Amino acid sequence: MTETLTAASIPATIATLPGPFQQRELARVNDAVVRVAQIHGEFPWHHHDEDELFLCWDGTLRIELENRAPVTLTPGELFTVPRGVRHRPVADEPAHVILIERPETTQYGN
């Protein structure tokens, strides 16, 4: 049996997002999942038991970190939130991010 291989379109997937903080899976690679999400407003504070990578696709967002300076991301910049660090993404205007994390990572953390 031959598996059908297709490319994932980031812009097309972004167009299907219903609103802020909604995400869609783009791909799975090895032990990770690649997701796209819209950020607009303030997401609740949370943490994960694993690292979480944010790659800014468009717009500007900041990752607020508990007891640390926030990190601002513009298109093409990425930041990894270390496991266990409380954080929240915030965007004053809609922005889109690519997330790389484990498949079992929950959006609202542990």
PDB file of C-alpha atoms in Angstrom:
ATOM      1  CA  MET A   1       0.000   0.000   0.000  1.00  0.00           C
ATOM      2  CA  THR A   2       1.376   3.429  -0.950  1.00  0.00           C
ATOM      3  CA  GLU A   3       0.935   6.310   1.480  1.00  0.00           C
ATOM      4  CA  THR A   4      -0.176   9.609  -0.044  1.00  0.00           C
ATOM      5  CA  LEU A   5       2.168  12.434   0.895  1.00  0.00           C
ATOM      6  CA  THR A   6       0.922  16.011   0.812  1.00  0.00           C
ATOM      7  CA  ALA A   7       2.274  19.392   1.799  1.00  0.00           C
ATOM      8  CA  ALA A   8       0.679  21.391   4.604  1.00  0.00           C
ATOM      9  CA  SER A   9      -0.216  24.968   3.702  1.00  0.00           C
ATOM     10  CA  ILE A  10       0.309  27.300   6.657  1.00  0.00           C
ATOM     11  CA  PRO A  11      -1.701  30.207   5.108  1.00  0.00           C
ATOM     12  CA  ALA A  12      -4.580  27.883   4.153  1.00  0.00           C
ATOM     13  CA  THR A  13      -4.639  26.371   7.638  1.00  0.00           C
ATOM     14  CA  ILE A  14      -4.565  29.826   9.262  1.00  0.00           C
ATOM     15  CA  ALA A  15      -7.614  30.750   7.157  1.00  0.00           C
ATOM     16  CA  THR A  16      -9.566  27.894   8.809  1.00  0.00           C
ATOM     17  CA  LEU A  17      -8.904  29.030  12.383  1.00  0.00           C
ATOM     18  CA  PRO A  18     -12.210  30.083  13.959  1.00  0.00           C
ATOM     19  CA  GLY A  19     -10.728  32.686  16.312  1.00  0.00           C
ATOM     20  CA  PRO A  20      -8.171  33.566  18.942  1.00  0.00           C
ATOM     21  CA  PHE A  21      -6.340  30.770  20.734  1.00  0.00           C
ATOM     22  CA  GLN A  22      -7.749  28.135  18.428  1.00  0.00           C
ATOM     23  CA  GLN A  23      -5.162  25.814  16.942  1.00  0.00           C
ATOM     24  CA  ARG A  24      -4.854  23.260  14.171  1.00  0.00           C
ATOM     25  CA  GLU A  25      -2.358  20.479  13.689  1.00  0.00           C
ATOM     26  CA  LEU A  26      -0.147  20.889  10.618  1.00  0.00           C
ATOM     27  CA  ALA A  27       2.110  17.839  10.865  1.00  0.00           C
ATOM     28  CA  ARG A  28       3.698  15.215  13.056  1.00  0.00           C
ATOM     29  CA  VAL A  29       7.402  14.615  12.941  1.00  0.00           C
ATOM     30  CA  ASN A  30       9.167  12.032  15.075  1.00  0.00           C
ATOM     31  CA  ASP A  31       7.945  12.646  18.636  1.00  0.00           C
ATOM     32  CA  ALA A  32       6.598  16.152  18.014  1.00  0.00           C
ATOM     33  CA  VAL A  33       3.517  17.830  16.602  1.00  0.00           C
ATOM     34  CA  VAL A  34       3.546  21.093  14.644  1.00  0.00           C
ATOM     35  CA  ARG A  35       0.500  23.280  15.231  1.00  0.00           C
ATOM     36  CA  VAL A  36      -0.591  26.729  14.089  1.00  0.00           C
ATOM     37  CA  ALA A  37      -2.586  29.057  16.350  1.00  0.00           C
ATOM     38  CA  GLN A  38      -3.942  32.577  16.386  1.00  0.00           C
ATOM     39  CA  ILE A  39      -2.966  34.752  19.343  1.00  0.00           C
ATOM     40  CA  HIS A  40      -5.099  37.814  20.154  1.00  0.00           C
ATOM     41  CA  GLY A  41      -5.558  39.132  23.669  1.00  0.00           C
ATOM     42  CA  GLU A  42      -4.210  37.461  26.800  1.00  0.00           C
ATOM     43  CA  PHE A  43      -4.053  33.691  27.175  1.00  0.00           C
ATOM     44  CA  PRO A  44      -4.340  32.367  30.768  1.00  0.00           C
ATOM     45  CA  TRP A  45      -1.170  31.786  32.778  1.00  0.00           C
ATOM     46  CA  HIS A  46      -0.080  28.137  32.629  1.00  0.00           C
ATOM     47  CA  HIS A  47       2.928  25.840  32.471  1.00  0.00           C
ATOM     48  CA  HIS A  48       3.846  22.560  30.803  1.00  0.00           C
ATOM     49  CA  ASP A  49       5.930  19.596  31.915  1.00  0.00           C
ATOM     50  CA  GLU A  50       7.796  19.867  28.609  1.00  0.00           C
ATOM     51  CA  ASP A  51       9.395  22.645  26.558  1.00  0.00           C
ATOM     52  CA  GLU A  52       7.149  24.606  24.163  1.00  0.00           C
ATOM     53  CA  LEU A  53       8.483  26.322  21.038  1.00  0.00           C
ATOM     54  CA  PHE A  54       6.769  29.423  19.599  1.00  0.00           C
ATOM     55  CA  LEU A  55       7.683  30.582  16.063  1.00  0.00           C
ATOM     56  CA  CYS A  56       6.019  33.868  15.100  1.00  0.00           C
ATOM     57  CA  TRP A  57       4.523  33.554  11.611  1.00  0.00           C
ATOM     58  CA  ASP A  58       2.917  36.996  11.360  1.00  0.00           C
ATOM     59  CA  GLY A  59       2.041  39.903  13.624  1.00  0.00           C
ATOM     60  CA  THR A  60       3.745  40.628  16.920  1.00  0.00           C
ATOM     61  CA  LEU A  61       3.261  38.871  20.217  1.00  0.00           C
ATOM     62  CA  ARG A  62       4.960  38.652  23.540  1.00  0.00           C
ATOM     63  CA  ILE A  63       5.486  35.686  25.774  1.00  0.00           C
ATOM     64  CA  GLU A  64       5.062  36.848  29.354  1.00  0.00           C
ATOM     65  CA  LEU A  65       7.072  34.751  31.802  1.00  0.00           C
ATOM     66  CA  GLU A  66       6.540  34.579  35.544  1.00  0.00           C
ATOM     67  CA  ASN A  67       9.310  36.433  37.422  1.00  0.00           C
ATOM     68  CA  ARG A  68      11.214  37.125  34.174  1.00  0.00           C
ATOM     69  CA  ALA A  69      11.234  39.757  31.470  1.00  0.00           C
ATOM     70  CA  PRO A  70       8.728  39.157  28.639  1.00  0.00           C
ATOM     71  CA  VAL A  71       9.995  38.079  25.228  1.00  0.00           C
ATOM     72  CA  THR A  72       8.608  39.901  22.157  1.00  0.00           C
ATOM     73  CA  LEU A  73       8.436  37.969  18.892  1.00  0.00           C
ATOM     74  CA  THR A  74       8.064  39.361  15.371  1.00  0.00           C
ATOM     75  CA  PRO A  75       7.760  37.333  12.147  1.00  0.00           C
ATOM     76  CA  GLY A  76      10.549  34.821  11.772  1.00  0.00           C
ATOM     77  CA  GLU A  77      11.583  34.874  15.436  1.00  0.00           C
ATOM     78  CA  LEU A  78      11.221  31.915  17.763  1.00  0.00           C
ATOM     79  CA  PHE A  79      11.428  31.308  21.481  1.00  0.00           C
ATOM     80  CA  THR A  80      11.339  28.168  23.588  1.00  0.00           C
ATOM     81  CA  VAL A  81       9.579  28.318  26.941  1.00  0.00           C
ATOM     82  CA  PRO A  82      11.437  25.899  29.219  1.00  0.00           C
ATOM     83  CA  ARG A  83       9.418  23.182  30.889  1.00  0.00           C
ATOM     84  CA  GLY A  84       7.867  24.198  34.193  1.00  0.00           C
ATOM     85  CA  VAL A  85       7.996  27.968  33.514  1.00  0.00           C
ATOM     86  CA  ARG A  86       4.633  29.714  33.952  1.00  0.00           C
ATOM     87  CA  HIS A  87       3.891  31.803  30.888  1.00  0.00           C
ATOM     88  CA  ARG A  88       1.180  33.255  28.705  1.00  0.00           C
ATOM     89  CA  PRO A  89       1.204  34.491  25.115  1.00  0.00           C
ATOM     90  CA  VAL A  90      -0.269  37.961  24.593  1.00  0.00           C
ATOM     91  CA  ALA A  91      -0.980  39.893  21.371  1.00  0.00           C
ATOM     92  CA  ASP A  92      -2.606  43.313  21.113  1.00  0.00           C
ATOM     93  CA  GLU A  93      -3.507  42.611  17.463  1.00  0.00           C
ATOM     94  CA  PRO A  94      -4.031  39.188  15.842  1.00  0.00           C
ATOM     95  CA  ALA A  95      -0.805  37.245  15.341  1.00  0.00           C
ATOM     96  CA  HIS A  96      -0.163  33.670  14.251  1.00  0.00           C
ATOM     97  CA  VAL A  97       2.366  31.256  15.667  1.00  0.00           C
ATOM     98  CA  ILE A  98       3.722  27.867  14.808  1.00  0.00           C
ATOM     99  CA  LEU A  99       3.979  25.673  17.903  1.00  0.00           C
ATOM    100  CA  ILE A 100       6.243  22.664  18.162  1.00  0.00           C
ATOM    101  CA  GLU A 101       5.443  20.445  21.098  1.00  0.00           C
ATOM    102  CA  ARG A 102       4.651  16.895  22.117  1.00  0.00           C
ATOM    103  CA  PRO A 103       1.339  15.474  20.868  1.00  0.00           C
ATOM    104  CA  GLU A 104       0.083  15.097  24.437  1.00  0.00           C
ATOM    105  CA  THR A 105       0.797  18.748  25.327  1.00  0.00           C
ATOM    106  CA  THR A 106      -2.470  20.355  26.374  1.00  0.00           C
ATOM    107  CA  GLN A 107      -3.217  23.927  25.396  1.00  0.00           C
ATOM    108  CA  TYR A 108      -3.946  25.091  28.939  1.00  0.00           C
ATOM    109  CA  GLY A 109      -0.958  23.314  30.491  1.00  0.00           C
ATOM    110  CA  ASN A 110      -0.633  21.161  33.559  1.00  0.00           C
TER     111      ASN A 110
END
